[in-house]
Coordinates of C-alpha atoms and ligand atoms in Angstrom, one line a residue:
M1295 CA 0.0 0.0 0.0
S1296 CA 2.8 2.4 0.7
G1297 CA 3.7 4.4 -2.4
S1298 CA 0.0 4.4 -3.4
P1299 CA -1.0 7.9 -4.5
I1300 CA -3.7 8.0 -1.9
D1301 CA -1.6 6.7 1.0
G1302 CA -2.2 9.1 4.0
T1303 CA -5.0 11.0 2.3
V1304 CA -8.6 11.5 3.3
L1305 CA -11.8 10.8 1.5
V1306 CA -14.3 13.6 2.2
V1307 CA -17.9 12.8 1.6
N1308 CA -20.9 15.2 1.4
A1309 CA -24.0 13.2 0.9
G1310 CA -27.3 14.8 -0.2
S1311 CA -30.7 13.1 -0.7
S1312 CA -30.0 12.2 -4.3
S1313 CA -26.4 13.2 -4.7
L1314 CA -23.0 12.5 -3.3
K1315 CA -19.9 14.8 -3.6
Y1316 CA -16.5 13.5 -2.7
Q1317 CA -12.9 14.5 -2.7
V1318 CA -9.6 12.7 -1.9
L1319 CA -7.1 15.1 -0.6
D1320 CA -3.9 15.3 1.3
P1321 CA -4.5 17.2 4.5
V1322 CA -0.9 18.3 4.7
T1323 CA 0.1 19.3 1.2
E1324 CA -3.5 20.3 0.5
E1325 CA -3.2 18.5 -2.9
V1326 CA -6.6 17.4 -4.3
I1327 CA -6.0 14.0 -5.9
A1328 CA -9.5 13.2 -6.9
D1329 CA -13.0 14.7 -6.8
G1330 CA -16.3 13.9 -8.1
L1331 CA -20.1 14.0 -8.0
A1332 CA -22.7 11.3 -8.2
E1333 CA -26.1 12.8 -9.2
R1334 CA -29.7 11.7 -9.5
I1335 CA -29.1 8.6 -7.3
G1336 CA -32.2 6.5 -7.3
E1337 CA -33.3 7.6 -10.7
S1338 CA -32.7 5.9 -14.1
T1339 CA -30.6 8.9 -15.3
S1340 CA -27.9 8.8 -12.6
R1341 CA -24.4 9.9 -13.5
V1342 CA -21.0 9.9 -11.8
K1343 CA -18.5 12.5 -12.8
H1344 CA -15.0 11.6 -11.5
W1345 CA -11.8 13.5 -11.8
Y1346 CA -8.5 11.9 -10.9
R1347 CA -5.3 13.9 -11.3
G1348 CA -6.8 16.1 -13.9
S1349 CA -8.5 13.5 -16.1
E1350 CA -12.2 13.1 -16.1
A1351 CA -14.3 9.9 -16.3
V1352 CA -18.1 9.6 -16.5
S1353 CA -20.3 6.6 -15.6
D1354 CA -23.9 6.6 -16.7
E1355 CA -24.8 3.4 -14.9
P1356 CA -28.1 3.7 -13.0
L1357 CA -27.5 4.0 -9.3
A1358 CA -30.1 2.4 -7.1
D1359 CA -28.9 3.9 -3.9
H1360 CA -25.9 5.6 -2.2
E1361 CA -24.1 2.3 -1.8
A1362 CA -24.3 1.7 -5.5
A1363 CA -23.0 5.2 -6.0
I1364 CA -20.0 4.6 -3.8
A1365 CA -19.4 1.2 -5.5
T1366 CA -19.3 2.9 -8.8
V1367 CA -16.8 5.6 -7.5
L1368 CA -14.6 2.8 -6.2
E1369 CA -14.7 1.1 -9.6
L1370 CA -13.7 4.4 -11.3
F1371 CA -10.7 4.6 -8.9
K1372 CA -9.8 1.0 -9.9
A1373 CA -9.8 2.1 -13.5
D1374 CA -7.3 4.7 -12.4
G1375 CA -5.2 1.9 -10.9
V1376 CA -6.2 2.7 -7.3
D1377 CA -7.8 0.2 -4.9
V1378 CA -9.2 2.6 -2.4
A1379 CA -10.0 -0.1 0.2
D1380 CA -6.3 -1.1 0.3
S1381 CA -4.3 2.0 -0.3
G1382 CA -3.6 3.5 3.1
L1383 CA -6.5 6.0 3.2
S1384 CA -6.1 7.7 6.6
A1385 CA -9.8 8.5 7.2
V1386 CA -13.1 9.2 5.7
G1387 CA -14.5 12.6 6.7
H1388 CA -18.3 13.0 6.5
R1389 CA -20.0 16.4 6.4
V1390 CA -23.0 16.2 8.7
V1391 CA -25.3 19.2 8.7
H1392 CA -26.9 19.0 12.2
G1393 CA -25.1 18.0 15.4
G1394 CA -27.9 19.2 17.7
R1395 CA -26.8 19.8 21.3
T1396 CA -24.9 16.5 21.3
F1397 CA -22.1 17.0 18.8
F1398 CA -19.8 20.0 18.7
E1399 CA -16.6 18.3 17.8
P1400 CA -15.5 16.1 15.0
T1401 CA -16.5 12.7 16.2
L1402 CA -15.4 9.1 15.3
I1403 CA -18.4 7.3 14.0
D1404 CA -19.6 4.1 15.6
E1405 CA -23.1 2.7 16.0
R1406 CA -23.9 4.9 18.9
V1407 CA -22.9 8.0 17.1
S1408 CA -24.9 6.9 14.0
S1409 CA -28.1 6.4 16.0
E1410 CA -27.6 9.8 17.7
I1411 CA -27.3 11.5 14.3
E1412 CA -30.5 9.7 13.3
R1413 CA -32.2 10.9 16.5
I1414 CA -31.2 14.5 15.7
S1415 CA -32.6 14.1 12.2
S1416 CA -36.0 15.6 13.2
L1417 CA -34.1 18.9 13.5
A1418 CA -32.8 18.6 9.9
P1419 CA -35.1 16.3 8.0
L1420 CA -33.8 17.6 4.7
H1421 CA -30.2 16.9 5.5
N1422 CA -29.2 14.5 8.3
P1423 CA -31.0 11.4 6.9
A1424 CA -29.1 11.8 3.6
N1425 CA -25.8 12.4 5.5
L1426 CA -26.4 9.2 7.4
V1427 CA -27.2 7.2 4.3
G1428 CA -23.8 8.4 3.0
I1429 CA -22.1 7.3 6.2
E1430 CA -23.7 3.8 6.0
A1431 CA -22.9 3.3 2.3
V1432 CA -19.2 4.2 2.7
T1433 CA -18.8 2.2 5.9
A1434 CA -20.3 -0.9 4.2
L1435 CA -17.6 -0.7 1.4
L1436 CA -14.7 0.7 3.4
P1437 CA -15.2 -1.0 6.8
D1438 CA -11.6 -0.7 7.9
V1439 CA -11.1 3.0 7.4
P1440 CA -11.9 5.2 10.4
A1441 CA -15.0 7.4 9.6
V1442 CA -15.3 10.8 11.2
A1443 CA -18.4 13.1 11.3
V1444 CA -17.7 16.8 11.0
F1445 CA -20.8 18.9 11.9
D1446 CA -21.9 22.1 10.3
T1447 CA -23.3 23.4 13.5
A1448 CA -20.3 22.7 15.7
F1449 CA -18.5 26.0 15.5
F1450 CA -21.6 27.8 16.8
H1451 CA -22.2 25.5 19.7
D1452 CA -21.2 28.1 22.2
L1453 CA -23.2 31.0 20.8
P1454 CA -24.1 33.3 23.7
D1455 CA -27.5 32.4 25.1
A1456 CA -28.9 35.8 24.0
A1457 CA -28.1 34.9 20.4
A1458 CA -29.1 31.3 20.6
T1459 CA -32.5 31.6 22.3
Y1460 CA -35.8 32.3 20.5
A1461 CA -38.2 34.5 22.3
M1462 CA -40.9 31.9 22.9
D1463 CA -42.4 29.6 25.5
A1464 CA -39.3 28.3 27.3
G1465 CA -40.8 24.9 28.0
V1466 CA -41.8 24.3 24.4
A1467 CA -38.4 25.4 23.2
E1468 CA -36.7 23.1 25.7
R1469 CA -38.9 20.1 24.9
Y1470 CA -38.4 20.3 21.1
A1471 CA -34.8 21.5 21.2
I1472 CA -35.8 24.8 19.5
R1473 CA -32.9 27.2 19.6
R1474 CA -30.5 28.8 17.1
Y1475 CA -27.8 26.4 16.1
G1476 CA -26.1 28.1 13.1
F1477 CA -24.7 26.4 10.0
H1478 CA -21.7 26.7 7.6
G1479 CA -19.6 26.5 10.8
T1480 CA -16.8 24.7 9.2
S1481 CA -16.5 27.4 6.6
H1482 CA -16.8 30.3 9.1
E1483 CA -14.1 28.9 11.3
Y1484 CA -11.8 28.0 8.4
V1485 CA -12.1 31.4 6.7
S1486 CA -11.7 33.4 9.8
R1487 CA -8.6 31.5 10.8
R1488 CA -7.2 31.9 7.3
A1489 CA -7.9 35.6 7.4
A1490 CA -5.9 35.9 10.6
Q1491 CA -3.0 34.0 8.9
V1492 CA -3.1 36.2 5.9
L1493 CA -2.9 39.3 8.1
G1494 CA -0.2 37.7 10.2
R1495 CA -2.4 38.2 13.3
D1496 CA -3.6 36.0 16.0
W1497 CA -7.1 34.5 15.4
G1498 CA -7.8 35.1 19.1
E1499 CA -7.2 38.8 18.9
L1500 CA -9.3 39.7 15.9
N1501 CA -13.0 40.8 15.6
Q1502 CA -14.4 39.6 12.3
I1503 CA -17.5 39.7 10.3
V1504 CA -17.6 36.7 7.9
L1505 CA -20.0 36.6 4.9
H1506 CA -20.3 33.1 3.4
L1507 CA -22.3 33.9 0.3
G1508 CA -23.0 30.9 -1.8
N1509 CA -26.3 29.4 -3.0
G1510 CA -26.9 29.0 0.7
A1511 CA -25.7 32.1 2.6
S1512 CA -24.9 33.0 6.2
M1513 CA -23.0 35.6 8.1
S1514 CA -21.2 35.5 11.5
A1515 CA -19.7 37.9 14.0
I1516 CA -16.6 36.3 15.5
A1517 CA -14.8 38.0 18.4
G1518 CA -11.4 36.6 19.2
G1519 CA -12.2 33.2 17.6
R1520 CA -15.6 32.9 19.4
P1521 CA -18.8 33.3 17.5
L1522 CA -21.1 36.0 19.0
D1523 CA -23.9 35.6 16.5
T1524 CA -24.8 34.1 13.1
T1525 CA -27.7 34.5 10.7
M1526 CA -28.9 30.9 10.4
G1527 CA -31.0 29.6 13.1
M1528 CA -32.6 26.3 14.1
T1529 CA -32.4 25.4 10.4
P1530 CA -30.5 26.9 7.5
L1531 CA -33.6 28.8 6.5
E1532 CA -33.1 31.9 8.7
G1533 CA -31.1 35.0 8.0
L1534 CA -29.9 36.3 4.6
V1535 CA -31.7 36.1 1.3
M1536 CA -30.4 33.0 -0.5
G1537 CA -30.5 31.4 -3.9
T1538 CA -33.8 29.6 -3.2
R1539 CA -34.5 30.3 0.5
T1540 CA -36.4 33.2 2.0
G1541 CA -34.1 33.9 4.9
D1542 CA -35.9 35.9 7.6
V1543 CA -39.6 36.1 7.2
D1544 CA -42.5 37.0 9.5
A1545 CA -43.7 33.6 10.9
G1546 CA -47.2 35.0 10.5
I1547 CA -46.8 34.3 6.7
V1548 CA -46.9 30.6 7.5
F1549 CA -50.3 31.0 9.3
Q1550 CA -51.6 33.1 6.4
L1551 CA -50.6 30.6 3.8
A1552 CA -52.0 27.7 5.7
R1553 CA -55.3 29.4 6.6
V1554 CA -56.0 31.5 3.5
A1555 CA -54.1 29.7 0.7
G1556 CA -54.8 26.2 2.2
M1557 CA -51.2 25.2 1.8
S1558 CA -49.9 22.2 3.7
I1559 CA -46.9 22.5 6.0
D1560 CA -44.9 20.5 3.4
D1561 CA -46.0 22.9 0.6
I1562 CA -44.8 25.8 2.7
D1563 CA -41.5 24.1 3.5
T1564 CA -40.9 23.6 -0.2
L1565 CA -42.0 27.1 -1.0
F1566 CA -39.7 28.7 1.6
N1567 CA -36.7 26.4 1.0
K1568 CA -36.7 25.7 -2.7
Q1569 CA -38.8 28.3 -4.5
S1570 CA -38.0 31.5 -2.7
G1571 CA -35.0 33.8 -2.3
L1572 CA -33.6 35.2 -5.5
K1573 CA -35.2 32.4 -7.6
G1574 CA -38.7 33.2 -6.1
M1575 CA -38.3 37.0 -6.7
C1576 CA -37.0 36.9 -10.3
G1577 CA -36.8 33.3 -11.4
E1578 CA -33.0 33.2 -11.2
N1579 CA -30.7 31.9 -8.5
D1580 CA -27.4 31.8 -10.5
F1581 CA -25.8 35.0 -9.4
R1582 CA -23.8 35.5 -12.6
A1583 CA -27.1 35.5 -14.6
L1584 CA -28.8 37.7 -12.1
L1585 CA -26.1 40.4 -12.3
E1586 CA -26.3 40.3 -16.1
R1587 CA -30.0 40.8 -15.9
V1588 CA -29.5 43.7 -13.5
E1589 CA -27.0 45.2 -15.9
A1590 CA -29.5 44.9 -18.8
G1591 CA -32.1 46.8 -16.8
D1592 CA -34.4 43.9 -15.8
E1593 CA -36.6 45.3 -13.0
A1594 CA -37.5 42.0 -11.3
A1595 CA -33.8 41.1 -11.1
A1596 CA -32.9 44.6 -9.9
L1597 CA -35.5 44.4 -7.1
A1598 CA -34.2 40.9 -6.1
Y1599 CA -30.7 42.4 -5.9
R1600 CA -31.8 45.3 -3.8
V1601 CA -33.6 43.0 -1.4
Y1602 CA -30.5 40.8 -1.2
L1603 CA -28.2 43.8 -0.4
H1604 CA -30.7 45.4 2.0
R1605 CA -30.6 42.2 4.2
L1606 CA -26.8 42.0 4.0
R1607 CA -26.4 45.6 5.1
R1608 CA -28.9 45.2 7.9
Y1609 CA -26.8 42.4 9.4
I1610 CA -23.5 44.1 8.7
G1611 CA -24.8 47.0 10.8
A1612 CA -26.0 44.7 13.5
Y1613 CA -22.7 42.8 13.7
M1614 CA -20.7 46.0 13.8
V1615 CA -22.6 47.1 16.9
Q1616 CA -22.4 43.6 18.5
L1617 CA -18.6 43.5 18.0
G1618 CA -18.0 47.1 19.0
R1619 CA -14.6 47.1 17.1
V1620 CA -14.4 45.4 13.7
D1621 CA -10.9 44.4 12.4
T1622 CA -11.9 42.5 9.3
V1623 CA -14.8 41.9 7.0
V1624 CA -14.3 38.7 5.1
F1625 CA -16.1 37.5 1.9
T1626 CA -16.2 33.9 0.9
A1627 CA -18.1 31.1 -1.1
G1628 CA -19.3 31.3 -4.8
V1629 CA -20.8 34.8 -4.6
G1630 CA -18.5 36.3 -2.0
E1631 CA -15.4 35.2 -3.8
N1632 CA -16.5 36.1 -7.3
A1633 CA -19.2 38.8 -7.4
A1634 CA -17.3 42.1 -7.1
P1635 CA -20.5 44.2 -7.3
V1636 CA -21.9 42.5 -4.2
R1637 CA -18.8 43.3 -2.2
Q1638 CA -18.7 46.9 -3.4
D1639 CA -22.4 47.5 -2.9
S1640 CA -22.8 45.8 0.5
L1641 CA -20.1 48.0 1.9
A1642 CA -20.8 51.2 0.1
D1643 CA -20.9 54.5 2.0
L1644 CA -19.4 53.1 5.2
E1645 CA -16.3 55.3 5.3
M1646 CA -17.6 56.9 8.5
F1647 CA -17.3 53.5 10.1
G1648 CA -13.8 53.0 8.7
I1649 CA -14.8 50.6 5.9
E1650 CA -13.6 51.6 2.4
V1651 CA -13.4 49.1 -0.5
D1652 CA -10.8 49.9 -3.2
P1653 CA -12.5 49.4 -6.6
E1654 CA -9.3 48.3 -8.3
R1655 CA -8.4 45.8 -5.7
N1656 CA -11.9 44.6 -5.6
A1657 CA -11.9 43.9 -9.4
V1658 CA -8.9 41.6 -9.1
R1659 CA -9.9 37.9 -9.7
G1660 CA -8.1 34.9 -8.4
D1661 CA -8.0 31.9 -6.1
E1662 CA -5.7 33.4 -3.5
P1663 CA -6.8 35.3 -0.3
R1664 CA -6.6 39.0 -1.0
V1665 CA -7.2 42.4 0.6
I1666 CA -9.7 44.6 -1.2
S1667 CA -9.9 47.6 1.1
T1668 CA -8.0 50.8 0.7
D1669 CA -4.9 51.5 2.8
A1670 CA -6.9 54.2 4.6
S1671 CA -9.6 51.8 5.6
T1672 CA -9.3 51.0 9.3
V1673 CA -11.3 47.8 8.8
T1674 CA -9.5 45.3 6.5
V1675 CA -11.8 43.9 3.9
L1676 CA -10.7 40.5 2.5
V1677 CA -11.7 37.9 0.0
V1678 CA -10.7 34.4 1.4
P1679 CA -11.7 31.3 -0.6
T1680 CA -13.3 28.8 1.6
N1681 CA -12.2 25.1 1.6
E1682 CA -14.6 23.1 3.7
E1683 CA -13.2 19.8 2.3
L1684 CA -9.7 20.7 3.5
A1685 CA -11.0 21.6 6.9
I1686 CA -13.0 18.4 7.2
A1687 CA -10.0 16.3 6.0
R1688 CA -7.8 17.9 8.7
S1689 CA -10.3 17.3 11.4
A1690 CA -10.9 13.7 10.3
V1691 CA -7.3 12.8 10.2
E1692 CA -6.7 14.3 13.7
V1693 CA -9.6 12.4 15.2
A1694 CA -8.6 9.1 13.4
R1695 CA -5.0 9.5 14.7
A1696 CA -6.1 10.2 18.3
A1697 CA -8.3 7.1 18.2
R1698 CA -5.6 4.7 17.0
Ligands
ADP437 P1 -23.2 26.3 -2.6 O1 -22.0 25.6 -2.1 O2 -24.1 26.9 -1.5 O3 -24.0 25.5 -3.6 P2 -21.4 28.0 -3.9 O4 -20.5 28.5 -2.8 O5 -20.8 27.1 -4.9 O6 -22.7 27.5 -3.4 O7 -21.9 29.3 -4.7 C1 -22.8 29.2 -5.8 C2 -23.2 30.6 -6.2 O8 -22.0 31.4 -6.6 C3 -24.1 30.7 -7.4 O9 -25.1 31.6 -7.2 C4 -23.2 31.2 -8.6 O10 -23.9 31.9 -9.5 C5 -22.3 32.1 -7.8 N1 -21.1 32.4 -8.6 C6 -20.1 31.5 -9.0 N2 -19.2 32.1 -9.8 C7 -19.6 33.4 -9.9 C8 -19.1 34.6 -10.6 N3 -18.0 34.5 -11.4 N4 -19.8 35.8 -10.5 C9 -20.9 35.8 -9.7 N5 -21.5 34.8 -9.1 C10 -20.8 33.6 -9.2

């Protein structure tokens, strides 16, 4: 096994209800050796796209379930000359969305852990069951490789109680574990640590606002490495306007839609999570296409963009007050890393608060972390590409090593 190209590497798995993303990477050199995506699992049109050291392979075999998807991925590796089951893989790292109150550290998976993840599933019915299916499928095929769960909620486990508590009947909240958990924690932690590194500062001494703007979007206020607040709540629905999610809404809308429109709870769930946000307002959730439409004078797209920015600026203001002193504002994920107008417009006219984006620096594109504020800006504005897979791989290898 030694000398195998994946010796000492980690397989990172992110399983959705009908998809499975994976990466094999070296947690030390950060080299990505393979990555891929199995889509439409359970349908007749399934497909696996697999990249190994720069070359792509595609399988159009129907995939009955996640185990079949993993089996196909392992076959594709065999075609590359790699027997994953016997190549010295250090660990498998599974992204798990909800850790509830139980899990706030990367955790070695055994039967007890699996059943607890299942128990927590009622808090994240769209995500945790799929994560669990991924765990079971990989464990069935790679039983000898330590499997580690890394939770999206973990970083926000110690949110101050004022930020974590909903203003509702305390007994009901307690009984049903209703509180604000926060998500994208792996990314918020990774990016804020990386920002400190880029500035040559200590993570523990910086006050940061992190904007993770992808299709799902969230923001956090981090004081000296500890999260003070975040925009997502009991589920990833709360907070910012997202690609297809409403973000914050008046809960009274749910009552109205149920009573007046006769919609079921499942209908409203789908409406709020899948048919709202930018897509709901203007039919478009790809930010590139949205910006092109705004540029072309499309009024629905322009309104959607204004609503998106309005919400961002509301939270930027809130987090500035909560932090008191802000050292950095950090943009990350698909929109945050690539959409220069969003960075410029969300921080426009904040010079009196010491925030000034430099248009030329902001226009620079690239994969490296970079400063986009002017030299006069007292707050340093950064673009820092996120890398959740790397963060998961590092955690997984650490836990697997400690368990040996
Ligand atoms: P997620 O992981 O939540 O699916 P990503 O972080 O991959 O999301 O971000 C996806 C979003 O990033 C999409 O809305 C996409 O349009 C946007 N995006 C990607 N590249 C660009 C770009 N060059 N300009 C503007 N938006 C972009």
